[in-house]
CSV table of C-alpha atoms in Angstrom, one decimal:
chain,number,residue,atom,x,y,z
A,1,UNK,CA,68.9,-43.4,132.9
A,2,UNK,CA,72.0,-44.1,130.7
A,3,UNK,CA,74.3,-43.8,133.7
A,4,UNK,CA,72.1,-46.3,135.7
A,5,UNK,CA,72.2,-48.8,132.9
A,6,UNK,CA,76.0,-48.4,132.6
A,7,UNK,CA,76.4,-49.0,136.3
A,8,UNK,CA,74.2,-52.1,136.1
A,9,UNK,CA,76.2,-53.4,133.2
A,10,UNK,CA,79.4,-53.1,135.1
A,11,UNK,CA,78.1,-55.4,137.9
A,12,UNK,CA,77.7,-58.4,135.6
A,13,UNK,CA,80.0,-60.3,133.3
A,14,UNK,CA,79.8,-59.1,129.7
A,15,UNK,CA,78.3,-62.4,128.4
A,16,UNK,CA,75.7,-62.4,131.2
A,17,UNK,CA,74.7,-58.8,130.5
A,18,UNK,CA,74.4,-59.3,126.8
A,19,UNK,CA,72.3,-62.5,127.3
A,20,UNK,CA,70.1,-60.6,129.7
A,21,UNK,CA,69.5,-57.8,127.2
A,22,UNK,CA,68.6,-60.2,124.4
A,23,UNK,CA,66.3,-62.3,126.6
A,24,UNK,CA,64.7,-59.2,128.0
A,25,UNK,CA,64.1,-57.8,124.6
A,26,UNK,CA,62.5,-61.0,123.3
A,27,UNK,CA,60.3,-61.4,126.4
A,28,UNK,CA,59.2,-57.7,126.2
A,29,UNK,CA,58.3,-58.3,122.5
A,30,UNK,CA,56.3,-61.4,123.3
A,31,UNK,CA,54.5,-59.6,126.1
A,32,UNK,CA,53.6,-56.7,123.8
A,33,UNK,CA,52.4,-59.2,121.2
A,34,UNK,CA,50.3,-61.0,123.8
A,35,UNK,CA,48.7,-57.7,124.9
A,36,UNK,CA,47.8,-56.8,121.4
A,37,UNK,CA,46.3,-60.2,120.5
A,38,UNK,CA,44.5,-60.3,123.9
A,39,UNK,CA,42.8,-57.0,123.2
A,40,UNK,CA,41.8,-58.2,119.7
A,41,UNK,CA,40.5,-61.5,121.2
A,42,UNK,CA,38.4,-59.5,123.7
A,43,UNK,CA,36.6,-57.8,120.8
A,44,UNK,CA,36.2,-60.8,118.7
A,45,UNK,CA,32.6,-62.0,118.1
A,46,UNK,CA,31.2,-65.4,117.0
A,47,UNK,CA,29.7,-64.4,113.7
A,48,UNK,CA,30.7,-66.0,110.4
A,49,UNK,CA,32.9,-63.0,109.8
A,50,UNK,CA,34.8,-60.9,112.3
A,51,UNK,CA,37.3,-58.2,111.6
A,52,UNK,CA,39.2,-58.9,114.9
A,53,UNK,CA,39.2,-62.6,114.1
A,54,UNK,CA,40.7,-61.9,110.7
A,55,UNK,CA,43.4,-59.7,112.2
A,56,UNK,CA,44.3,-62.3,114.8
A,57,UNK,CA,44.4,-65.1,112.1
A,58,UNK,CA,46.6,-63.2,109.7
A,59,UNK,CA,48.7,-60.9,111.8
A,60,UNK,CA,49.2,-63.3,114.8
A,61,UNK,CA,52.1,-65.4,113.4
A,62,UNK,CA,53.9,-62.4,111.8
A,63,UNK,CA,53.7,-60.4,115.0
A,64,UNK,CA,55.4,-63.3,116.8
A,65,UNK,CA,58.6,-62.3,114.9
A,66,UNK,CA,58.1,-58.6,114.1
A,67,UNK,CA,57.5,-57.3,117.7
A,68,UNK,CA,60.4,-59.1,119.4
A,69,UNK,CA,62.8,-58.2,116.6
A,70,UNK,CA,61.8,-54.6,116.7
A,71,UNK,CA,62.3,-54.4,120.5
A,72,UNK,CA,65.6,-56.1,120.2
A,73,UNK,CA,66.6,-53.6,117.5
A,74,UNK,CA,65.8,-50.8,119.9
A,75,UNK,CA,67.7,-52.4,122.7
A,76,UNK,CA,70.8,-53.2,120.6
A,77,UNK,CA,72.8,-50.2,121.9
A,78,UNK,CA,72.7,-51.6,125.4
A,79,UNK,CA,74.8,-54.6,124.4
A,80,UNK,CA,78.4,-54.6,125.5
A,81,UNK,CA,80.0,-55.7,122.2
A,82,UNK,CA,83.0,-54.5,120.3
A,83,UNK,CA,82.2,-52.2,117.3
A,84,UNK,CA,83.7,-54.9,115.1
A,85,UNK,CA,80.8,-57.2,115.9
A,86,UNK,CA,78.0,-54.7,116.7
A,87,UNK,CA,77.9,-53.4,113.1
A,88,UNK,CA,77.2,-56.7,111.3
A,89,UNK,CA,74.8,-57.7,114.2
A,90,UNK,CA,72.9,-54.4,113.8
A,91,UNK,CA,72.8,-54.9,110.0
A,92,UNK,CA,71.5,-58.5,110.5
A,93,UNK,CA,68.8,-57.5,112.9
A,94,UNK,CA,67.8,-54.6,110.7
A,95,UNK,CA,67.4,-57.0,107.7
A,96,UNK,CA,65.4,-59.4,109.8
A,97,UNK,CA,63.1,-56.5,110.9
A,98,UNK,CA,62.6,-55.5,107.3
A,99,UNK,CA,61.7,-59.0,106.3
A,100,UNK,CA,59.3,-59.4,109.2
A,101,UNK,CA,57.7,-56.1,108.4
A,102,UNK,CA,57.3,-57.2,104.7
A,103,UNK,CA,55.6,-60.4,105.9
A,104,UNK,CA,53.3,-58.3,108.1
A,105,UNK,CA,52.3,-56.1,105.1
A,106,UNK,CA,51.5,-59.1,102.9
A,107,UNK,CA,49.3,-60.6,105.7
A,108,UNK,CA,47.7,-57.3,106.4
A,109,UNK,CA,46.4,-57.3,102.7
A,110,UNK,CA,44.8,-60.7,103.5
A,111,UNK,CA,42.6,-58.9,106.1
A,112,UNK,CA,41.3,-56.6,103.4
A,113,UNK,CA,40.7,-59.7,101.2
A,114,UNK,CA,38.6,-61.3,104.0
A,115,UNK,CA,36.5,-58.2,104.3
A,116,UNK,CA,35.9,-58.1,100.5
A,117,UNK,CA,35.1,-61.8,100.4
A,118,UNK,CA,32.5,-61.2,103.2
A,119,UNK,CA,31.0,-58.3,101.4
A,120,UNK,CA,30.9,-60.0,98.0
A,121,UNK,CA,29.6,-63.5,98.4
A,122,UNK,CA,30.4,-65.7,95.5
A,123,UNK,CA,27.8,-68.4,96.3
A,124,UNK,CA,24.8,-66.3,95.5
A,125,UNK,CA,22.8,-67.0,92.4
A,126,UNK,CA,23.5,-63.8,90.5
A,127,UNK,CA,27.1,-63.2,91.4
A,128,UNK,CA,28.3,-61.2,88.4
A,129,UNK,CA,29.4,-58.2,90.5
A,130,UNK,CA,31.1,-60.5,93.1
A,131,UNK,CA,33.1,-62.3,90.3
A,132,UNK,CA,34.1,-59.0,88.9
A,133,UNK,CA,35.4,-57.7,92.2
A,134,UNK,CA,37.2,-60.9,93.1
A,135,UNK,CA,39.0,-61.1,89.8
A,136,UNK,CA,40.4,-57.6,90.2
A,137,UNK,CA,41.3,-58.3,93.8
A,138,UNK,CA,43.3,-61.5,92.9
A,139,UNK,CA,45.4,-59.5,90.4
A,140,UNK,CA,45.9,-56.6,92.8
A,141,UNK,CA,47.0,-59.0,95.5
A,142,UNK,CA,49.7,-60.6,93.3
A,143,UNK,CA,50.9,-57.1,92.2
A,144,UNK,CA,51.1,-55.9,95.9
A,145,UNK,CA,53.1,-59.1,96.9
A,146,UNK,CA,55.5,-58.5,94.0
A,147,UNK,CA,56.0,-54.9,94.9
A,148,UNK,CA,56.6,-55.7,98.6
A,149,UNK,CA,59.1,-58.4,97.8
A,150,UNK,CA,61.0,-56.1,95.3
A,151,UNK,CA,61.1,-53.2,97.8
A,152,UNK,CA,62.2,-55.5,100.6
A,153,UNK,CA,65.0,-57.0,98.5
A,154,UNK,CA,66.1,-53.5,97.4
A,155,UNK,CA,66.3,-52.2,101.0
A,156,UNK,CA,68.3,-55.2,102.1
A,157,UNK,CA,70.7,-54.9,99.2
A,158,UNK,CA,71.2,-51.2,99.5
A,159,UNK,CA,72.2,-51.7,103.1
A,160,UNK,CA,75.6,-53.0,101.8
A,161,UNK,CA,78.0,-50.3,100.6
A,162,UNK,CA,79.4,-52.6,97.9
A,163,UNK,CA,76.0,-53.0,96.3
A,164,UNK,CA,75.5,-49.2,96.3
A,165,UNK,CA,78.8,-48.7,94.6
A,166,UNK,CA,78.0,-51.3,92.0
A,167,UNK,CA,74.6,-49.6,91.4
A,168,UNK,CA,76.2,-46.2,91.0
A,169,UNK,CA,78.6,-47.7,88.5
A,170,UNK,CA,75.9,-49.4,86.5
A,171,UNK,CA,73.9,-46.2,86.1
A,172,UNK,CA,76.2,-45.2,83.3
A,173,UNK,CA,75.1,-48.2,81.3
A,174,UNK,CA,71.4,-48.0,82.2
A,175,UNK,CA,70.4,-47.3,78.6
A,176,UNK,CA,71.9,-50.5,77.1
A,177,UNK,CA,70.9,-52.5,80.2
A,178,UNK,CA,67.3,-51.5,79.9
A,179,UNK,CA,67.2,-52.6,76.3
A,180,UNK,CA,68.7,-55.9,77.1
A,181,UNK,CA,66.3,-56.5,80.0
A,182,UNK,CA,63.4,-55.4,77.8
A,183,UNK,CA,64.2,-58.0,75.2
A,184,UNK,CA,64.8,-60.7,77.9
A,185,UNK,CA,61.6,-60.0,79.8
A,186,UNK,CA,59.4,-59.3,76.7
A,187,UNK,CA,57.2,-62.3,77.3
A,188,UNK,CA,56.9,-61.7,81.0
A,189,UNK,CA,56.0,-58.1,80.5
A,190,UNK,CA,53.5,-59.2,77.9
A,191,UNK,CA,51.9,-61.5,80.4
A,192,UNK,CA,51.8,-58.8,83.0
A,193,UNK,CA,50.2,-56.3,80.8
A,194,UNK,CA,47.7,-58.9,79.6
A,195,UNK,CA,46.9,-59.7,83.2
A,196,UNK,CA,46.4,-56.0,83.9
A,197,UNK,CA,44.1,-55.7,80.9
A,198,UNK,CA,42.1,-58.7,81.9
A,199,UNK,CA,41.8,-57.6,85.5
A,200,UNK,CA,40.1,-54.2,84.6
A,201,UNK,CA,38.5,-54.8,81.2
A,202,UNK,CA,37.5,-58.3,82.3
A,203,UNK,CA,36.8,-60.4,79.2
A,204,UNK,CA,36.9,-63.3,81.8
A,205,UNK,CA,36.3,-63.4,85.5
A,206,UNK,CA,36.5,-66.0,88.2
A,207,UNK,CA,33.8,-68.7,87.8
A,208,UNK,CA,32.9,-67.5,84.3
A,209,UNK,CA,31.6,-70.3,82.0
A,210,UNK,CA,33.7,-70.5,78.9
A,211,UNK,CA,33.8,-72.6,75.8
A,212,UNK,CA,37.5,-72.5,74.8
A,213,UNK,CA,39.5,-74.9,72.6
A,214,UNK,CA,36.3,-76.9,72.1
A,215,UNK,CA,35.9,-77.5,75.9
A,216,UNK,CA,33.2,-76.3,78.3
A,217,UNK,CA,34.3,-75.3,81.7
A,218,UNK,CA,34.6,-72.6,84.4
A,219,UNK,CA,37.4,-70.2,85.2
A,220,UNK,CA,39.0,-71.7,88.4
A,221,UNK,CA,42.0,-69.4,88.8
A,222,UNK,CA,43.7,-66.4,87.1
A,223,UNK,CA,47.4,-65.8,87.8
A,224,UNK,CA,49.8,-63.3,86.3
A,225,UNK,CA,50.9,-65.8,83.6
A,226,UNK,CA,48.2,-68.4,83.0
A,227,UNK,CA,44.5,-69.1,83.5
A,228,UNK,CA,43.1,-72.4,84.8
A,229,UNK,CA,39.8,-73.6,83.3
A,230,UNK,CA,38.0,-76.4,85.2
A,231,UNK,CA,36.4,-78.5,82.5
A,232,UNK,CA,33.0,-80.2,83.2
A,233,UNK,CA,34.6,-83.7,83.6
A,234,UNK,CA,37.0,-82.3,86.3
A,235,UNK,CA,40.0,-81.9,84.0
A,236,UNK,CA,42.0,-78.7,84.1
A,237,UNK,CA,42.8,-76.7,80.9
A,238,UNK,CA,45.8,-74.4,81.4
A,239,UNK,CA,46.1,-71.5,79.0
A,240,UNK,CA,48.5,-68.6,78.9
A,241,UNK,CA,46.9,-65.4,80.0
A,242,UNK,CA,47.7,-63.8,76.6
A,243,UNK,CA,45.4,-66.3,75.0
A,244,UNK,CA,42.3,-64.4,76.2
A,245,UNK,CA,43.6,-61.2,74.6
A,246,UNK,CA,44.7,-62.6,71.3
A,247,UNK,CA,42.2,-65.4,70.4
A,248,UNK,CA,38.4,-65.7,70.3
A,249,UNK,CA,36.5,-67.7,72.8
A,250,UNK,CA,32.9,-68.0,74.1
A,251,UNK,CA,31.9,-66.5,77.5
A,252,UNK,CA,28.5,-67.6,78.5
A,253,UNK,CA,28.4,-65.4,81.7
A,254,UNK,CA,30.0,-62.2,80.4
A,255,UNK,CA,27.0,-59.9,81.3
A,256,UNK,CA,24.6,-62.3,83.1
A,257,UNK,CA,24.5,-65.9,84.1
A,258,UNK,CA,21.0,-66.4,82.5
A,259,UNK,CA,21.1,-68.5,79.3
A,260,UNK,CA,18.9,-70.1,76.7
A,261,UNK,CA,19.0,-73.8,75.9
A,262,UNK,CA,17.6,-75.7,72.9
A,263,UNK,CA,16.3,-79.2,72.4
A,264,UNK,CA,15.9,-80.5,68.8
A,265,UNK,CA,13.5,-83.3,67.8
A,266,UNK,CA,12.9,-84.9,64.4
A,267,UNK,CA,9.4,-86.3,63.7
A,268,UNK,CA,7.2,-87.2,60.8
A,269,UNK,CA,5.3,-84.7,58.7
A,270,UNK,CA,2.0,-85.9,60.1
A,271,UNK,CA,3.1,-85.1,63.7
A,272,UNK,CA,0.6,-83.0,65.8
A,273,UNK,CA,2.8,-80.1,67.0
A,274,UNK,CA,0.2,-78.5,69.2
A,275,UNK,CA,-0.1,-81.5,71.5
A,276,UNK,CA,3.6,-81.6,72.0
A,277,UNK,CA,3.6,-77.9,72.7
A,278,UNK,CA,1.1,-78.4,75.5
A,279,UNK,CA,3.2,-81.2,76.9
A,280,UNK,CA,6.3,-78.9,76.9
A,281,UNK,CA,4.4,-76.2,78.8
A,282,UNK,CA,3.3,-78.9,81.4
A,283,UNK,CA,6.8,-80.1,81.9
A,284,UNK,CA,8.3,-76.7,82.4
A,285,UNK,CA,5.7,-75.8,85.1
A,286,UNK,CA,6.7,-78.9,87.0
A,287,UNK,CA,10.4,-78.3,87.3
A,288,UNK,CA,12.5,-75.8,89.3
A,289,UNK,CA,15.2,-75.7,86.6
A,290,UNK,CA,13.1,-73.4,84.5
A,291,UNK,CA,13.3,-69.7,85.3
A,292,UNK,CA,9.9,-68.9,83.6
A,293,UNK,CA,11.4,-66.5,81.0
A,294,UNK,CA,11.3,-68.5,77.8
A,295,UNK,CA,9.6,-71.7,76.9
A,296,UNK,CA,8.4,-72.3,73.3
A,297,UNK,CA,8.2,-75.1,70.7
A,298,UNK,CA,8.7,-74.2,67.1
A,299,UNK,CA,9.0,-75.9,63.7
A,300,UNK,CA,12.4,-74.7,62.6
A,301,UNK,CA,13.1,-76.8,59.5
A,302,UNK,CA,11.5,-79.2,57.1
A,303,UNK,CA,13.9,-81.8,55.7
A,304,UNK,CA,13.3,-84.5,53.0
A,305,UNK,CA,11.8,-87.1,55.3
A,306,UNK,CA,11.3,-85.3,58.7
A,307,UNK,CA,10.4,-81.9,60.2
A,308,UNK,CA,12.7,-80.3,62.8
A,309,UNK,CA,11.1,-79.2,66.1
A,310,UNK,CA,13.1,-76.9,68.5
A,311,UNK,CA,12.2,-76.4,72.1
A,312,UNK,CA,13.7,-73.2,73.4
A,313,UNK,CA,13.9,-72.9,77.2
A,314,UNK,CA,15.6,-70.6,79.7
A,315,UNK,CA,17.5,-71.1,83.0
A,316,UNK,CA,19.3,-69.0,85.5
A,317,UNK,CA,22.8,-70.5,84.7
A,318,UNK,CA,24.4,-72.9,82.2
A,319,UNK,CA,24.5,-75.8,84.6
A,320,UNK,CA,20.8,-75.6,85.2
A,321,UNK,CA,20.2,-75.1,81.5
A,322,UNK,CA,22.0,-78.3,80.7
A,323,UNK,CA,20.0,-80.3,83.2
A,324,UNK,CA,16.8,-78.7,81.9
A,325,UNK,CA,17.6,-79.6,78.3
A,326,UNK,CA,18.2,-83.2,79.3
A,327,UNK,CA,15.0,-83.3,81.3
A,328,UNK,CA,12.9,-81.8,78.5
A,329,UNK,CA,14.5,-84.1,75.8
A,330,UNK,CA,14.0,-87.2,77.8
A,331,UNK,CA,10.3,-86.5,78.7
A,332,UNK,CA,9.3,-85.3,75.3
A,333,UNK,CA,10.6,-88.4,73.7
A,334,UNK,CA,8.9,-90.5,76.3
A,335,UNK,CA,5.6,-88.6,75.6
A,336,UNK,CA,5.9,-89.2,71.8
A,337,UNK,CA,6.8,-92.9,72.1
A,338,UNK,CA,3.9,-93.6,74.5
A,339,UNK,CA,1.2,-91.5,72.8
A,340,UNK,CA,2.0,-91.1,69.1
A,341,UNK,CA,4.7,-93.7,68.1
A,342,UNK,CA,3.2,-93.7,64.6
A,343,UNK,CA,4.4,-90.1,64.1
A,344,UNK,CA,8.0,-90.9,64.7
A,345,UNK,CA,10.2,-90.6,61.5
A,346,UNK,CA,9.2,-93.2,59.0
A,347,UNK,CA,10.8,-94.4,55.8
A,348,UNK,CA,8.1,-94.6,53.1
A,349,UNK,CA,8.4,-96.7,49.9
A,350,UNK,CA,6.3,-95.6,46.9
A,351,UNK,CA,6.3,-98.2,44.0
A,352,UNK,CA,6.7,-96.9,40.4
A,353,UNK,CA,3.8,-96.8,37.8
A,354,UNK,CA,4.9,-100.1,36.1
A,355,UNK,CA,5.1,-101.9,39.4
A,356,UNK,CA,1.6,-100.6,40.2
A,357,UNK,CA,0.2,-101.9,36.9
A,358,UNK,CA,1.8,-105.3,37.5
A,359,UNK,CA,0.4,-105.3,40.9
A,360,UNK,CA,-3.1,-104.5,39.7
A,361,UNK,CA,-2.9,-107.0,36.8
A,362,UNK,CA,-0.9,-110.0,37.9
A,363,UNK,CA,0.3,-112.4,35.3
A,364,UNK,CA,-1.9,-115.5,35.2
């Protein structure tokens, strides 16, 4: 076979033979890529999720580069080029193959992500387990990408003899160098370790409802260095990831999304509480915001001029609880103002004894 190829190469000019080898390698690579994607297209289904569709979507573009470069790397010995040029060319193609393979690995992880996202749907009502898994997956994805990039750069750099010699020389000063790097990267390492702790101990997760820095919002994104909290009025609060390790905050969905909400009313001492309690029960039965767990009305305090009534209601999540509280507050006030306005808070004036006497015996 080698003799046949050598005889063919002697029948063409060097530039034509080399051009033919390169074009043949690229065409063969594209043909192999088309065969692979064609097989995957054949098995692709029309459901919302398809493993083959995910493979085609994420691996299709990287294969366009990886397969032709790999075939070209195998056919490189067939080129009629001087050794002076073949060595750097071989090194260049080798580096491109390594970069293309690294890109292939990163996109292959996205296939795994699609499968996990399909298995753990974040849009369901009780999505505690789904948020837990996705939070861990986001951190693992970022770590995998960093490792792939570092290994790729290491392989490329180690392909140069000068870099290997420099590395061997630096090994003698690795102790001092590690100390210097440790001080320089202290904050970055702290963020990384904090992210690792958050990913697996999970004081916060994606889509968790937090009260932090006096703001109510949901966790929108968790990176290796910071956390994005989407506040209720669509602002974004950016906090360093170490904040959630070092400082206290409220997590309303730590173990469940169910939550209790309160409505406070202040009325006169003569107010008939039982009638308002019946009205609260009626209102709760007519709304879908209530999850039927808790719905009570109690007198929680007696102040100087008013009594404090607290309606305690429950909902499936904090958003519904907020809407439910507004609904209950509005309709209870409407009920009081329409049916018993005389029992709203009143300022009473009681005249003194001397004033009473003068009032009973006016001066003639």
